């Protein structure tokens, strides 16, 4: 009988609008990573519709499981453990992945490991590292989250601060919609910004110089709205949106988000004394952000680990963190439930913090 380490981890991620399955071996090599995106289903609404997302997960989960196993060259007999993302996310979406994972774990008689989606985003930085990524300051910037963590180890993350309104990716998505760009807005806005002047429009940068590890992007969004449609009661109409104006608006908006993300990372590094910075989540795919953080790392002489671009947006490979949890004995009972909200690790018994999570804000994405 082979030990669990000779076997593979089958990981399922369905917290929002991607149905994802990955097969990862005990050396954390990703043997297969399958992602069925639902972008085309949600595009016409300009954001994720939770009920549509759950139903699409139901249709896609079994084909994704089969495809991932086939692509990995392994079979169900090789599976030593099942990982499922159980928090945070859309409740219906999470339930589809978790139910599939529970069923497989029970049928195969292998352990089930519950994974936190945000911690998994940070774990993806290990594929940018030679050795262990943590301890580090971690920033997750995605469509549902913009949060800073003190990552003590792969088993110990402390939330340092988060957004008080929109997430950075959500702000990109809304800004793109205002500019007439397609969903998801982040990649479209990044493309539109090429050749634009980052200092063309002086957009606000919330809390930039305030000593607080929090973010706010709603004022920035309103400022863009006024720049596009004009101030209420303004005497002059706003400048028309020529291709040059569009590029300037996109570049200025992107620069405002990046300035804030970089400044808060720097504050968190100073506050914790850490010398490694890990960045994950969909917004970490943004090339201008990556370049800015490289500059920051050079200036401060710190180690920078940004998730490889293929593992920035939602995927199941990042649920490889389940190997670390499994090795530490953190197996989940088969009656475990999903937890839609983001829970502060130091305060597990308190009500979920009032944070921007996909579950609370899906319609805003
Ligand atoms: O991590 P992710 O797939 O889902 C959540 O956990 O929320 O992140 C998706 C978000 C979307 O808001 C998308 O617009 C944003 O990441 N995003 C980007 C880029 N690529 C994806 N934002 C800025 N620049 C990009 N290149
Ligand atoms: Zn995510």
XYZ file of C-alpha atoms and ligand atoms in Angstrom:
392
model
C 0.000 0.000 0.000
C 1.649 3.309 -1.016
C 1.867 6.038 1.649
C -0.148 9.227 1.224
C 3.008 10.987 0.010
C 3.247 8.678 -3.017
C -0.222 9.744 -3.940
C -1.654 12.975 -5.275
C -3.864 15.697 -3.884
C -7.051 16.383 -5.808
C -8.012 20.012 -5.168
C -11.334 21.712 -5.895
C -11.935 25.483 -5.973
C -15.382 26.944 -6.696
C -15.620 29.943 -4.376
C -16.774 32.465 -6.986
C -17.123 32.146 -10.753
C -14.351 29.747 -11.741
C -14.800 25.998 -11.489
C -11.272 24.735 -10.931
C -9.680 21.373 -10.220
C -5.974 20.618 -9.833
C -3.842 17.556 -9.190
C -0.726 18.226 -7.120
C 1.899 15.780 -5.899
C 3.512 15.823 -2.452
C 6.457 17.858 -3.800
C 3.909 20.555 -4.667
C 4.342 19.934 -8.380
C 1.180 20.860 -10.250
C 0.434 17.860 -12.480
C -2.760 19.395 -13.870
C -4.721 22.602 -13.358
C -8.087 22.930 -15.079
C -10.115 26.151 -14.883
C -13.594 26.563 -16.384
C -14.223 30.299 -16.424
C -17.751 31.663 -16.278
C -16.793 35.115 -17.569
C -19.005 34.773 -20.643
C -22.050 33.990 -18.448
C -21.645 37.028 -16.202
C -20.373 39.549 -18.767
C -23.814 40.852 -19.705
C -24.502 41.673 -16.050
C -21.119 43.361 -15.500
C -20.513 41.206 -12.403
C -21.016 37.767 -10.935
C -24.627 36.668 -10.426
C -24.467 34.177 -7.520
C -27.338 31.926 -8.630
C -26.012 31.691 -12.179
C -22.558 30.895 -10.777
C -23.807 28.016 -8.576
C -25.702 26.413 -11.443
C -22.722 26.699 -13.778
C -20.498 25.073 -11.117
C -22.958 22.170 -10.935
C -22.714 21.596 -14.688
C -18.954 21.906 -14.798
C -17.595 20.262 -11.678
C -17.643 16.632 -12.899
C -16.181 17.393 -16.357
C -13.445 19.450 -14.665
C -12.633 16.608 -12.246
C -12.367 14.136 -15.141
C -10.302 16.503 -17.274
C -7.849 17.270 -14.455
C -7.308 13.603 -13.624
C -6.849 12.708 -17.309
C -4.398 15.577 -17.854
C -2.383 14.570 -14.774
C -1.965 11.010 -16.012
C -3.275 9.758 -12.667
C -6.483 8.004 -11.681
C -8.783 8.118 -8.672
C -6.793 5.185 -7.247
C -3.774 7.531 -6.959
C -5.644 10.167 -4.957
C -4.421 10.324 -1.339
C -6.383 13.364 -0.170
C -9.038 15.793 -1.367
C -8.852 19.550 -0.818
C -11.820 21.894 -1.074
C -11.947 25.651 -0.698
C -14.559 26.202 2.028
C -14.124 29.931 2.771
C -14.647 32.770 1.979
C -16.833 33.065 -1.119
C -20.345 32.761 -2.490
C -22.265 30.285 -0.383
C -23.894 28.394 -3.270
C -20.666 28.270 -5.270
C -18.642 27.027 -2.301
C -21.236 24.351 -1.568
C -20.968 22.788 -5.026
C -17.205 22.274 -4.777
C -17.322 21.168 -1.165
C -20.093 18.650 -1.806
C -18.183 17.124 -4.725
C -15.040 16.971 -2.569
C -16.835 15.407 0.393
C -18.445 12.786 -1.827
C -15.093 11.831 -3.325
C -13.339 11.793 0.054
C -16.032 9.546 1.527
C -16.159 7.242 -1.502
C -12.390 6.866 -1.760
C -11.863 6.757 2.010
C -9.231 9.523 1.918
C -8.876 12.640 4.097
C -10.712 15.866 3.281
C -8.807 19.116 3.848
C -10.603 22.475 4.036
C -8.735 25.377 2.452
C -9.119 29.133 2.937
C -9.249 30.823 -0.478
C -7.332 33.951 0.539
C -4.539 31.992 2.230
C -4.354 29.799 -0.871
C -3.820 32.922 -3.025
C -0.796 33.747 -0.861
C 0.445 30.148 -0.938
C 0.689 30.470 -4.745
C 3.732 32.708 -4.119
C 5.704 29.552 -3.278
C 6.007 28.943 -7.039
C 7.918 32.237 -7.279
C 10.301 31.247 -4.446
C 13.417 29.084 -4.285
C 12.646 28.010 -0.754
C 9.843 28.589 1.707
C 7.865 31.787 1.029
C 6.988 32.598 4.638
C 7.377 34.390 7.037
C 6.271 37.371 4.977
C 3.895 40.241 4.660
C 1.175 39.095 2.262
C -1.161 41.196 0.132
C -4.130 39.568 -1.573
C -5.699 41.898 -4.135
C -8.546 40.364 -6.081
C -12.143 40.926 -7.098
C -13.430 40.042 -3.645
C -10.509 40.914 -1.367
C -7.879 43.490 -0.675
C -6.229 42.398 2.538
C -2.832 42.480 4.191
C -1.612 39.548 6.248
C 1.250 38.709 8.505
C 2.057 35.259 7.097
C 3.979 33.538 9.917
C 3.876 30.150 8.250
C 1.622 28.285 5.840
C -0.459 27.392 8.897
C -0.564 30.777 10.603
C -1.894 33.904 8.897
C -2.939 37.028 10.786
C -5.134 39.596 9.066
C -3.478 43.009 9.454
C -5.984 45.097 7.559
C -8.419 45.105 4.705
C -10.602 47.319 2.553
C -13.419 49.239 4.153
C -15.444 49.239 0.920
C -14.539 47.928 -2.534
C -11.798 45.443 -3.303
C -9.085 46.566 -5.741
C -10.221 44.144 -8.467
C -13.808 45.194 -7.941
C -12.701 48.821 -8.427
C -10.944 47.830 -11.672
C -14.097 46.032 -12.833
C -16.357 49.007 -12.069
C -13.928 51.496 -13.592
C -13.734 49.405 -16.748
C -17.532 49.305 -16.967
C -17.642 53.114 -16.656
C -15.112 53.391 -19.464
C -17.104 51.022 -21.675
C -14.553 48.214 -21.372
C -15.567 44.543 -21.101
C -15.792 42.353 -17.963
C -13.581 41.311 -16.231
C -12.330 44.841 -16.155
C -8.814 44.462 -14.735
C -7.106 43.018 -17.814
C -9.149 45.276 -20.134
C -8.278 48.413 -18.180
C -4.608 47.412 -18.060
C -4.604 47.116 -21.859
C -6.458 50.440 -22.254
C -3.867 52.168 -20.045
C -0.975 51.367 -22.377
C 0.367 54.654 -23.746
C -1.783 56.719 -21.359
C -0.361 59.310 -18.976
C -0.501 58.127 -15.346
C -0.471 61.749 -14.127
C -3.134 63.044 -16.517
C -5.930 62.997 -13.921
C -5.128 63.536 -10.200
C -7.323 60.780 -8.785
C -7.604 60.433 -4.975
C -5.471 57.922 -3.075
C -7.312 57.067 0.126
C -5.332 56.786 3.390
C -2.070 57.071 1.420
C -0.119 58.820 4.172
C -2.255 57.719 7.107
C -0.721 55.124 9.400
C -3.499 52.577 8.960
C -3.439 49.283 7.135
C -6.769 49.774 5.439
C -7.890 50.474 1.909
C -10.774 52.386 0.366
C -11.511 52.554 -3.347
C -15.043 53.950 -3.442
C -13.911 57.618 -3.613
C -11.629 56.781 -6.503
C -14.521 55.162 -8.322
C -16.672 58.274 -7.813
C -13.847 60.516 -9.017
C -13.632 58.465 -12.207
C -17.406 58.704 -12.632
C -17.166 62.505 -12.455
C -14.198 62.544 -14.833
C -16.208 60.533 -17.362
C -19.690 62.019 -16.946
C -18.901 65.416 -15.440
C -19.430 66.849 -11.955
C -23.060 67.190 -10.850
C -24.259 70.719 -11.728
C -21.032 71.464 -13.616
C -21.238 74.313 -16.108
C -18.887 72.676 -18.585
C -19.471 69.208 -20.055
C -16.654 66.713 -19.367
C -13.982 66.229 -22.049
C -15.175 63.735 -24.640
C -13.731 60.240 -24.428
C -11.265 60.133 -27.295
C -8.860 57.162 -27.497
C -6.182 59.407 -25.886
C -8.525 60.463 -23.059
C -9.504 56.831 -22.476
C -5.851 55.804 -22.196
C -5.142 58.738 -19.829
C -8.128 57.919 -17.613
C -7.202 54.221 -17.495
C -3.525 54.915 -16.790
C -4.356 57.514 -14.090
C -6.885 55.198 -12.439
C -4.467 52.269 -12.483
C -1.700 54.446 -11.026
C -3.956 55.541 -8.149
C -4.752 51.918 -7.216
C -1.115 50.882 -7.502
C 0.145 53.822 -5.410
C -2.143 52.804 -2.561
C -1.377 49.079 -2.759
C 2.377 49.731 -2.795
C 2.220 52.272 0.050
C 0.223 49.934 2.291
C 2.602 47.033 1.590
C 5.456 49.277 2.630
C 3.639 50.288 5.823
C 2.937 46.637 6.639
C 6.585 45.723 6.079
C 7.637 48.505 8.445
C 5.012 47.528 11.042
C 5.949 43.839 11.086
C 9.679 44.059 10.394
C 9.313 41.293 7.776
C 11.773 41.200 4.877
C 9.675 39.217 2.418
C 6.608 40.519 0.564
C 4.163 38.076 -1.043
C 1.485 39.223 -3.481
C -1.403 37.121 -4.767
C -4.913 37.404 -6.212
C -6.174 38.459 -9.631
C -4.878 42.046 -9.449
C -1.350 40.672 -8.897
C -1.444 39.754 -12.606
C -1.244 43.490 -13.408
C 2.130 44.212 -14.995
C 2.323 47.830 -13.842
C 1.704 46.711 -10.236
C 4.332 43.991 -10.556
C 6.855 46.525 -11.903
C 6.110 48.982 -9.083
C 6.571 46.305 -6.451
C 9.891 45.269 -8.016
C 11.055 48.874 -7.549
C 9.830 48.880 -3.954
C 11.647 45.612 -3.234
C 14.899 46.896 -4.773
C 14.701 50.120 -2.784
C 13.969 48.367 0.530
C 16.274 45.408 -0.125
C 13.535 42.869 0.530
C 12.588 39.574 -1.099
C 9.547 39.946 -3.371
C 7.461 36.906 -4.258
C 4.609 37.591 -6.663
C 2.383 34.689 -7.593
C 3.143 33.480 -11.146
C 0.569 35.102 -13.444
C -1.138 31.777 -14.224
C -1.849 31.336 -10.501
C -2.999 34.930 -9.762
C -6.647 34.629 -10.774
C -8.708 31.860 -9.212
C -7.363 28.351 -9.690
C -7.216 25.106 -7.730
C -3.427 24.636 -7.855
C -3.083 27.178 -5.049
C -5.116 24.813 -2.858
C -1.842 22.842 -2.682
C -1.657 24.522 0.731
C -3.755 21.496 1.749
C -0.566 19.392 1.663
C 0.886 21.598 4.439
C -2.369 21.368 6.392
C -2.500 17.595 5.939
C 1.104 17.176 7.085
C 0.176 19.174 10.211
C -2.779 16.841 10.843
C -5.427 19.403 9.912
C -7.948 17.042 8.389
C -11.559 18.219 8.223
C -14.633 16.250 9.286
C -16.999 15.225 6.504
C -19.763 17.356 8.017
C -17.741 20.583 7.684
C -19.751 23.498 6.299
C -18.787 26.458 4.132
C -17.987 29.863 5.685
C -18.923 32.604 3.189
C -17.447 35.562 5.139
C -13.832 36.337 5.923
C -13.073 35.469 9.550
C -10.227 37.101 11.449
C -7.972 34.280 12.628
C -7.340 35.800 16.051
C -11.031 36.269 16.652
C -12.637 33.079 15.389
C -15.640 33.332 17.680
C -16.578 36.839 16.731
C -19.017 37.633 13.962
C -17.326 37.827 10.562
C -15.693 41.212 10.146
C -17.515 43.680 7.938
C -15.246 43.010 5.022
C -15.638 43.041 1.304
C -16.204 39.434 0.354
C -17.649 38.011 -2.830
C -20.605 36.703 -0.828
C -21.493 40.111 0.486
C -20.734 42.035 -2.640
C -21.071 39.739 -5.591
C -23.398 42.058 -7.431
C -20.796 44.815 -7.135
C -18.193 42.883 -9.094
O -8.474 36.241 -7.662
P -9.594 36.462 -8.593
O -9.682 35.570 -9.805
O -10.990 36.339 -7.888
C -11.250 36.698 -6.551
O -10.764 36.021 -5.634
O -11.959 37.717 -6.405
O -9.527 37.988 -9.049
C -10.321 38.494 -10.072
C -10.119 39.996 -10.126
C -11.090 40.707 -11.062
O -11.636 41.811 -10.372
C -10.192 41.154 -12.207
O -10.633 42.341 -12.844
C -8.878 41.361 -11.498
O -8.791 40.298 -10.570
N -7.744 41.288 -12.437
C -6.921 42.312 -12.710
C -6.039 41.863 -13.706
N -6.341 40.548 -13.997
C -7.397 40.229 -13.196
N -6.873 43.566 -12.220
C -5.927 44.392 -12.723
N -5.064 44.033 -13.690
C -5.074 42.793 -14.220
N -4.221 42.432 -15.174
Zn -9.563 34.660 -5.627
